Amino acid sequence: MRCATVKGTSAVTLLDLQGLSVTIPSPAGPVRAVRSIDLRIAKGEIHGLIGESGCGKTMTGMALLGLTPAGAQVAARVFQFDGIDLSTSAAVLRGRRIALISQDPAAALNPVLTIGRQMDNVLRTHSPHSEADRRAGAVALLAATGLPDADKLMTSYPHQLSGGMQQRVVIAQALATGADFLIADEPTTALDVAVGAQVLALLRQLVADRGLTILMITHDMDVVAAVCDRATVLYAGLSVETGPASAILTCPRHPYAAALLAALPDAAPHGQRLAAIDGQIPPSTKPISGCAFAPRCPAAMTLCHTVSPPVRVQGDHLWACHLAEGAP
Ligand SMILES: Nc1ncnc2c1ncn2[C@@H]1O[C@H](COP(=O)(O)OP(=O)(O)O)[C@@H](O)[C@H]1O
Ligand code: SF4
Ligand SMILES: [Mg+2]
């Protein structure tokens, strides 16, 4: 199939990461959790960050939140959020402009506090309003996430809610901080398929209604297809392809992205769609020579094993490969 040229975009950039690396000390030597990731996200976009387990998705999110493990070294050529330098301000922006929605809502909520108390704990630190106004605000935010009987829910405890309802409360808490950038780390993994689809629809609606921007971390191409405007594919701590989600899904250029799609039958069970490529990601304790994907790549050439691939650019679609046109 001949792929259409993807035009560039003039959208306003909110997040700009170039050459992000996160290195964690360990007894086995430094762990290169993130080797070099470029990520540019426009305001109002849902941007998918996709790749197999261990490729550095969560650690990228943690770097944005200023929550990397003790002793980790975080470096980048460019590390900016809305023009603010994240290398010095990530912790300040966390819970003000940037909030996390994790894959385990039960763990994100305090089991011994009511939903109302937990909402108020967030609102108190972010608004000067009276207790009555904060209560009304909490109910409105819970209702905005589609929770029925939001008023009654204020006196409930997390264990009285289903997983899908708990995730909506976590989203309401994120909104209560006033954050305009959400990092959603596999937010539907712990939910069944139908409930997960409802949570994705809610996030899409919040982007439209409130002008949010979302980094959608996922290992599931279905999630990219369902809600993402653009996506970045990670492999072994490296960003290997980025572009409009539709272009990556229909015309992947990097052989790894192509293998992710081609190797997976439509009948693959939901949530297990990235398990089908032969071979392993290189160990994160080992340096990489040449292209990281070379040992698994069906199109690998001799130089792929020793020379880092160049970045190919076609409009708004970028990929790193020695093949000028990308995946055959
Ligand atoms: N606290 C940690 N200490 C040492 N290594 C870690 C730590 N957290 C993650 N890693 C390693 O960093 C790499 C990337 O992890 P992660 O970002 O969690 O991957 P993903 O979210 O894509 O599954 C993996 O090799 C993982 O083992
Ligand atoms: S650079 Fe070579 S090994 Fe790497 S993805 Fe491209 S063809 Fe495959
Ligand atoms: Mg993860």
Coordinates of N, CA, C and O and ligand atoms in Angstrom, one line a residue, residues 240 253-257 290-305 307-310 319-324 326-328, ligand 2:
V240 N 10.9 5.5 18.6 CA 11.3 5.0 17.3 C 10.4 5.5 16.2 O 10.7 5.5 15.0
R253 N 5.8 3.1 9.8 CA 7.0 3.2 9.0 C 8.2 2.4 9.7 O 9.1 2.0 9.0
H254 N 8.2 2.4 11.0 CA 9.3 1.7 11.7 C 9.0 0.2 11.7 O 7.8 -0.2 12.0
P255 N 9.9 -0.7 11.3 CA 9.6 -2.1 11.3 C 9.1 -2.6 12.6 O 8.3 -3.6 12.6
Y256 N 9.5 -2.0 13.7 CA 8.9 -2.5 15.0 C 7.4 -2.2 15.1 O 6.6 -3.0 15.4
A257 N 7.1 -1.0 14.7 CA 5.6 -0.6 14.8 C 4.9 -1.4 13.8 O 3.8 -1.9 14.1
G290 N 24.3 0.4 17.3 CA 23.4 0.4 16.1 C 22.0 0.6 16.4 O 21.6 1.3 17.4
C291 N 21.1 -0.1 15.7 CA 19.7 0.0 15.9 C 19.2 -1.0 17.0 O 19.6 -2.2 16.9
A292 N 18.5 -0.6 18.0 CA 18.1 -1.4 19.1 C 17.2 -2.6 18.6 O 17.2 -3.7 19.3
F293 N 16.5 -2.4 17.5 CA 15.6 -3.5 17.1 C 16.3 -4.5 16.1 O 15.7 -5.5 15.8
A294 N 17.6 -4.2 15.8 CA 18.2 -5.1 14.8 C 18.1 -6.6 15.1 O 17.8 -7.4 14.1
P295 N 18.3 -7.1 16.3 CA 18.3 -8.5 16.5 C 16.9 -9.1 16.2 O 16.8 -10.3 16.1
R296 N 15.8 -8.3 16.2 CA 14.5 -8.9 16.0 C 13.9 -8.4 14.6 O 12.8 -8.8 14.3
C297 N 14.6 -7.6 13.9 CA 14.1 -6.9 12.7 C 14.2 -7.8 11.5 O 15.3 -8.2 11.1
P298 N 13.1 -8.1 10.8 CA 13.1 -8.9 9.6 C 13.8 -8.2 8.4 O 14.3 -8.9 7.5
A299 N 14.0 -6.9 8.5 CA 14.6 -6.2 7.4 C 16.0 -5.7 7.7 O 16.6 -4.9 7.0
A300 N 16.6 -6.2 8.9 CA 17.9 -5.7 9.3 C 19.0 -6.0 8.3 O 19.1 -7.0 7.6
M301 N 19.9 -5.0 8.1 CA 21.0 -5.0 7.2 C 22.3 -5.0 8.1 O 22.2 -4.7 9.3
T302 N 23.4 -5.3 7.5 CA 24.7 -5.3 8.3 C 24.9 -4.1 9.1 O 25.2 -4.1 10.3
L303 N 24.7 -2.9 8.4 CA 25.0 -1.6 9.1 C 24.1 -1.4 10.3 O 24.4 -0.7 11.2
C304 N 22.9 -2.0 10.3 CA 21.9 -1.8 11.4 C 22.5 -2.2 12.7 O 22.1 -1.7 13.7
H305 N 23.5 -3.2 12.7 CA 24.0 -3.7 13.9 C 25.1 -2.8 14.5 O 25.5 -3.0 15.7
V307 N 25.5 0.9 13.3 CA 25.3 2.3 13.1 C 23.9 2.7 13.5 O 22.9 2.1 13.1
S308 N 23.8 3.8 14.3 CA 22.5 4.3 14.8 C 21.7 4.7 13.6 O 22.3 5.4 12.7
P309 N 20.4 4.4 13.5 CA 19.6 4.8 12.3 C 19.3 6.3 12.3 O 19.2 6.9 13.4
P310 N 19.2 6.9 11.1 CA 18.9 8.3 11.1 C 17.4 8.5 11.3 O 16.6 7.6 11.1
W319 N 10.3 8.7 12.0 CA 10.7 7.4 12.4 C 12.2 7.3 12.2 O 12.8 8.0 11.5
A320 N 12.8 6.4 13.0 CA 14.3 6.2 13.0 C 14.6 4.8 12.4 O 14.3 3.8 13.0
C321 N 15.2 4.9 11.2 CA 15.4 3.6 10.5 C 16.4 3.8 9.3 O 16.4 4.9 8.7
H322 N 17.3 2.8 9.0 CA 18.2 2.9 7.9 C 17.4 2.8 6.6 O 17.9 3.3 5.5
L323 N 16.2 2.2 6.6 CA 15.5 2.2 5.3 C 14.8 3.5 5.1 O 14.1 4.0 5.9
A324 N 15.1 4.1 3.9 CA 14.6 5.5 3.6 C 13.1 5.6 3.7 O 12.6 6.5 4.1
G326 N 11.2 3.3 5.3 CA 10.7 2.6 6.4 C 10.2 1.2 6.1 O 10.7 0.6 5.1
A327 N 9.3 0.6 6.9 CA 8.9 -0.8 6.8 C 8.5 -1.1 5.4 O 7.7 -0.4 4.8
P328 N 9.0 -2.3 4.9 CA 8.6 -2.7 3.5 C 7.1 -3.1 3.5 O 6.6 -3.5 4.5
Ligands
SF4_2 S1 17.4 0.4 11.2 FE1 17.6 -1.6 10.4 S2 17.3 -3.0 12.1 FE2 16.5 -1.0 12.7 S3 14.4 -1.0 12.2 FE3 15.4 -0.1 10.4 S4 15.9 -1.9 9.1 FE4 15.3 -2.7 11.1

